[in-house]
Each structure stands twice: as C-alpha cells, then as structure tokens.
Coordinates of C-alpha atoms in Angstrom, one line a residue:
M1 CA 0.0 0.1 0.0
P2 CA 1.1 3.7 -0.1
H3 CA 4.3 4.9 1.6
T4 CA 6.3 8.0 2.2
A5 CA 10.1 8.2 1.8
A6 CA 11.8 9.4 5.0
A7 CA 14.6 8.7 7.4
S8 CA 14.1 6.0 10.0
S9 CA 15.7 5.1 13.3
L10 CA 17.2 2.1 11.6
A11 CA 19.8 2.6 8.7
R12 CA 17.6 2.4 5.7
P13 CA 18.3 -0.4 3.3
S14 CA 17.5 -0.6 -0.4
S15 CA 13.9 -1.1 -1.1
A16 CA 14.3 -2.0 -4.7
W17 CA 12.7 -5.4 -4.2
T18 CA 9.5 -3.7 -3.3
G19 CA 9.2 -2.4 -6.9
W20 CA 9.1 -6.0 -8.2
G21 CA 7.0 -7.0 -5.1
Q22 CA 4.3 -4.5 -6.1
W23 CA 3.8 -5.9 -9.5
L24 CA 3.9 -9.4 -8.3
A25 CA 1.3 -8.7 -5.5
L26 CA -1.2 -6.9 -7.8
I27 CA -1.0 -9.6 -10.4
T28 CA -1.3 -12.5 -8.0
M29 CA -4.1 -10.7 -6.1
T30 CA -6.1 -10.0 -9.3
L31 CA -5.8 -13.5 -10.6
D32 CA -6.9 -14.8 -7.2
H33 CA -10.1 -12.6 -7.2
V34 CA -10.9 -13.3 -10.8
A35 CA -10.6 -17.0 -10.2
R36 CA -12.7 -16.9 -6.9
Y37 CA -15.4 -14.4 -7.9
L38 CA -15.9 -14.5 -11.6
A39 CA -14.7 -17.8 -13.0
T40 CA -17.0 -20.8 -13.5
D41 CA -16.0 -24.4 -13.0
S42 CA -15.5 -24.7 -16.9
W43 CA -12.6 -22.2 -16.6
G44 CA -10.7 -24.7 -14.7
L45 CA -9.1 -22.1 -12.5
G46 CA -9.8 -23.6 -9.0
W47 CA -6.0 -24.2 -8.5
V48 CA -5.3 -20.4 -8.5
D49 CA -6.8 -19.8 -5.0
S50 CA -4.6 -22.3 -3.5
S51 CA -1.4 -21.5 -5.3
V52 CA -0.6 -18.2 -6.9
G53 CA -3.3 -16.5 -5.0
R54 CA -1.6 -17.2 -1.7
I55 CA 1.4 -15.0 -2.7
A56 CA -0.3 -11.7 -2.5
F57 CA -1.3 -11.2 1.2
P58 CA 2.0 -12.1 2.9
L59 CA 3.8 -10.0 0.2
F60 CA 1.6 -6.9 0.9
A61 CA 2.1 -7.6 4.7
G62 CA 5.9 -7.7 4.2
M63 CA 6.1 -4.6 2.1
V64 CA 3.9 -2.7 4.6
A65 CA 6.2 -3.9 7.4
W66 CA 9.3 -3.0 5.4
H67 CA 8.0 0.6 4.6
G68 CA 6.7 1.0 8.1
L69 CA 10.3 0.3 9.4
F70 CA 12.4 2.1 6.9
N71 CA 10.5 4.4 4.6
T72 CA 8.1 6.6 6.8
R73 CA 8.8 8.8 9.7
D74 CA 5.1 8.4 10.8
P75 CA 3.7 4.8 10.6
V76 CA 0.4 6.1 11.9
R77 CA 0.0 8.5 8.9
Y78 CA 1.0 5.7 6.6
A79 CA -1.8 3.5 8.2
R80 CA -4.4 6.3 7.7
R81 CA -3.6 6.3 4.0
T82 CA -4.0 2.5 3.9
L83 CA -7.3 2.9 5.7
V84 CA -8.6 5.4 3.2
I85 CA -8.0 2.8 0.4
G86 CA -9.8 0.2 2.4
L87 CA -12.8 2.6 3.0
I88 CA -13.1 3.3 -0.7
A89 CA -12.9 -0.4 -1.5
Q90 CA -15.3 -1.5 1.1
L91 CA -18.5 -1.1 -0.9
P92 CA -17.5 -3.1 -4.0
Y93 CA -15.7 -5.6 -1.7
Q94 CA -18.9 -6.2 0.2
L95 CA -20.6 -7.2 -3.1
M96 CA -18.4 -10.2 -3.5
P97 CA -20.0 -13.6 -2.7
R98 CA -18.8 -15.1 0.5
E99 CA -19.9 -16.9 3.5
A100 CA -19.7 -14.0 6.0
L101 CA -22.5 -11.6 5.9
F102 CA -20.0 -8.7 6.6
Q103 CA -16.2 -8.6 6.5
L104 CA -13.7 -5.9 6.4
N105 CA -11.2 -6.0 3.5
I106 CA -7.5 -6.6 3.6
C107 CA -6.5 -2.8 3.9
F108 CA -8.2 -3.0 7.4
T109 CA -6.2 -6.0 8.2
L110 CA -2.9 -4.2 7.1
T111 CA -3.8 -1.1 8.7
L112 CA -4.5 -2.6 12.1
G113 CA -1.5 -4.7 11.7
L114 CA 0.8 -1.7 10.9
L115 CA -0.5 0.1 14.0
A116 CA 0.2 -2.9 16.3
G117 CA 3.7 -3.2 14.6
A118 CA 4.3 0.6 15.4
W119 CA 3.4 -0.2 19.0
L120 CA 5.7 -3.2 19.1
M121 CA 8.7 -1.4 17.7
Q122 CA 8.2 1.5 20.2
L123 CA 7.8 -1.0 22.9
T124 CA 11.1 -2.8 22.0
R125 CA 13.0 0.6 21.9
R126 CA 11.6 1.4 25.3
M127 CA 12.7 -2.0 26.7
E128 CA 16.3 -1.7 25.2
A129 CA 16.5 1.8 26.7
Q130 CA 15.2 0.3 30.1
Q131 CA 12.4 3.0 30.1
L132 CA 9.4 0.7 30.6
G133 CA 7.2 0.4 33.7
Y134 CA 5.7 -3.0 34.1
P135 CA 2.3 -1.8 35.1
R136 CA 2.0 0.2 31.9
L137 CA 3.3 -2.6 29.9
A138 CA 0.6 -4.9 31.3
L139 CA -2.0 -2.4 30.6
E140 CA -0.9 -1.6 27.1
T141 CA -0.5 -5.3 26.2
L142 CA -4.0 -6.1 27.6
G143 CA -5.4 -3.4 25.5
V144 CA -3.6 -4.4 22.2
A145 CA -4.7 -8.1 22.9
C146 CA -8.3 -7.3 23.5
A147 CA -8.4 -5.1 20.3
W148 CA -6.6 -7.9 18.3
Y149 CA -9.2 -10.5 19.5
I150 CA -12.2 -8.4 18.7
A151 CA -10.9 -7.2 15.2
G152 CA -10.0 -10.7 14.3
F153 CA -13.5 -11.6 13.8
W154 CA -14.2 -8.9 11.4
V155 CA -11.2 -8.4 9.1
E156 CA -10.1 -10.5 6.2
Y157 CA -7.5 -13.3 7.1
G158 CA -8.8 -13.1 10.7
H159 CA -6.7 -13.2 13.8
E160 CA -3.6 -14.6 12.0
G161 CA -3.7 -12.0 9.5
L162 CA -3.6 -9.3 12.0
L163 CA -0.4 -10.7 13.3
L164 CA 1.5 -10.8 10.0
V165 CA 2.6 -7.2 9.9
P166 CA 3.9 -6.8 13.5
F167 CA 5.6 -10.0 13.5
F168 CA 7.2 -9.1 10.1
M169 CA 8.4 -5.9 11.6
L170 CA 9.8 -7.6 14.5
A171 CA 11.6 -10.3 12.4
V172 CA 12.8 -7.8 9.7
R173 CA 14.2 -5.3 12.3
Q174 CA 16.2 -8.0 14.0
L175 CA 17.5 -9.5 10.8
H176 CA 18.5 -6.1 9.5
R177 CA 20.3 -5.2 12.6
G178 CA 22.4 -8.3 12.1
G179 CA 25.5 -9.0 14.2
N180 CA 28.2 -11.7 14.1
S181 CA 28.0 -13.0 17.6
M182 CA 26.2 -16.4 18.3
L183 CA 23.7 -14.6 20.5
E184 CA 22.9 -12.0 17.9
R185 CA 22.3 -14.7 15.3
L186 CA 20.2 -16.7 17.7
E187 CA 18.1 -13.6 18.4
A188 CA 17.5 -13.1 14.5
V189 CA 16.5 -16.7 14.2
A190 CA 14.1 -16.5 17.2
A191 CA 12.6 -13.4 15.8
C192 CA 11.8 -15.3 12.5
L193 CA 10.0 -18.2 14.2
P194 CA 6.7 -16.4 15.2
I195 CA 6.1 -15.1 11.6
L196 CA 6.9 -18.3 10.0
A197 CA 4.5 -20.1 12.5
I198 CA 1.7 -17.7 11.8
A199 CA 2.2 -18.1 8.1
G200 CA 1.8 -21.9 8.4
M201 CA -1.2 -21.6 10.3
M202 CA -3.0 -19.5 7.6
N203 CA -5.1 -21.2 4.9
S204 CA -6.4 -24.7 4.8
S205 CA -4.7 -26.8 2.1
D206 CA -1.1 -27.9 2.3
M207 CA -0.3 -26.1 -0.9
A208 CA -1.7 -22.9 0.2
K209 CA 0.2 -23.2 3.5
S210 CA 3.5 -23.9 1.7
I211 CA 3.2 -21.0 -0.7
T212 CA 2.2 -18.5 2.3
V213 CA 5.3 -19.8 4.3
A214 CA 7.5 -19.7 1.2
T215 CA 6.5 -16.1 0.3
T216 CA 7.0 -15.0 4.0
F217 CA 10.5 -16.7 4.0
C218 CA 11.5 -14.8 0.8
V219 CA 10.7 -11.4 2.5
L220 CA 12.8 -12.5 5.5
L221 CA 15.5 -13.3 3.0
M222 CA 15.5 -9.7 1.7
A223 CA 15.9 -8.5 5.3
S224 CA 18.8 -10.7 5.8
G225 CA 20.8 -9.0 3.1
V226 CA 19.5 -10.3 -0.3
H227 CA 17.9 -6.8 -0.8
R228 CA 21.4 -5.6 -1.8
M229 CA 21.4 -7.7 -4.8
V230 CA 18.0 -6.8 -6.3
P231 CA 18.1 -4.1 -8.9
E232 CA 15.4 -1.5 -9.5
A233 CA 12.2 -2.7 -11.2
T234 CA 12.4 -2.3 -15.0
I235 CA 9.1 -0.8 -15.1
K236 CA 8.3 1.3 -12.1
M237 CA 4.7 1.0 -10.7
P238 CA 2.9 4.4 -11.2
R239 CA 1.9 5.7 -7.8
R240 CA -1.7 6.4 -9.0
L241 CA -2.0 2.9 -10.2
W242 CA -0.8 1.5 -7.0
L243 CA -3.2 3.5 -4.9
A244 CA -6.2 2.9 -7.2
W245 CA -5.8 -0.8 -8.3
Y246 CA -7.3 -2.3 -5.1
P247 CA -10.6 -0.5 -5.0
G248 CA -10.6 -0.2 -8.8
H249 CA -10.4 -3.9 -9.6
F250 CA -13.1 -4.6 -7.0
A251 CA -15.3 -2.1 -8.7
V252 CA -14.9 -3.8 -11.9
I253 CA -15.6 -7.2 -10.5
A254 CA -18.6 -5.9 -8.7
A255 CA -20.0 -4.3 -11.8
I256 CA -19.7 -7.6 -13.6
L257 CA -21.4 -9.4 -10.7
L258 CA -24.3 -6.9 -10.6
W259 CA -24.7 -7.2 -14.4
T260 CA -24.8 -11.0 -14.2
G261 CA -27.0 -11.1 -11.1
N262 CA -24.3 -12.8 -9.0
A263 CA -23.5 -10.0 -6.5
A264 CA -23.8 -10.7 -2.8
Y265 CA -26.2 -7.8 -2.3
P266 CA -27.8 -6.9 -5.8

C-alpha cells in the first residue's frame, strides 16, 4: 500500500525489491479474485486460489512492514492512507459472494497490523532503553490483545492476518540489525519463528500453506541482506495505479457481478 520516503531510526536498506513486489502482489491478487469471484467451473481455475493466489497477502504484509520500518517517519500517517484505500474499496468488496455476511477488506487488516507493529517497535525501543514500567506494559499489552481479539472476527484473514505485519516488523528489524555473535544470530532466528509459524497456520490446504510460508521466507531473505542484490524494477509502478488498483479492480468485478446477477447484495 502507499508509503512516504523518509528517514528511519534504523539505517535504511535498499527497497528496490518492493518495486518488483508491487507488480507481483497486484498480479497474483487480481488472478486470485478473478478465479474466486468471476470464474466458473468450466474455466478450470480452481487451483489459482490455493497456489499463486496465496502469494499476495504475505507479500503485501511484508512490504507494509518494510515501509513502516524504513521508509516513513510516521507509521500512523501511513496507516491512515492505507485505511482510506480500504474505506473506498469496502462497498465493492462487500458485493463479493462469501460466507460471512459482513467482512472488512484486507486494507483494514494491514492498517491494524501496522498500528500494532508501530506499538511493538516502540515497545522494544523502550525495553532496550530500560524506560518501561511494568504496570504500563501490562495495561498496554492487555489493550492491544483485546483489540486484536475483537478485530480478528471482522477483518479478512482474521486473527492470524492481523499478526502478520507486526511479526514481520519484529523479524525484519532483527535481521536487518544483524550481528556476528552467536547470541545475535540466535536472536535473529528466534525473531523469525513467530512469523513463519503464523504463515503456516493460515489457509487450509497444504499447497496454500506452503506458498504462504515460502513467500514469507522470501521477504525475510530480503531483510537478511538479499535486498542488496536486487536491481530496481524495470518498469516502475505508477503511484496512482498502486493507490487505485485495489478499490478499482473490486469495482470492475462488482459491476460484472451486478450485471450477471451474482453479486452478494444486488
């Protein structure tokens, strides 16, 4: 989703890989939604949902976490921009046929995840500076846990999806900080375990789980230093296209569903 270029408390690494990631995320997301909402059995696209369609969300979450860490001074402002996209997309999204009567789209999942990640990063900095009172920590943690539990019933990808961005931020931050000592390496490995575990719990089929985990692992590889070897994208994603594609492609799908009489709320 959208981001602002700015300094960060961490030394900023190359974000060239996100230029490729944007194209891959939009293409795989669109294929997933076309196969899920428009394709009939005769199209033979049932395999898309459990394969390439599972690349998009962890890739979006990884890029949001990356930009939240390295490319914005104000993660809350960044979250507000993502929320605006979600609000615009919600009406056409609600017309998609699904089992749940009401569900908030992926932008709400990413927005809440980014806010939780910003809180988690602030918390870790306070812990490192030994500026943390335990009563306050307990209250903050309880509040965040309650918000996560309630919101998980309403957003796309549920409770697991809400954890993806903050756990990405924790793992990417630790990997980027690096270090050559055994303890520092163990800390980096330990920071990666929660995000890989969450990725493994998402989705139902073994293929979908494997692709989600593999996509998550690739983002972690970028943070471990592979980002230095990735060149700039050959064709840069136009900013307006990046901002408009999510609500726009849902509007097109919703129009087709309304025209064919297959919308959830005609």
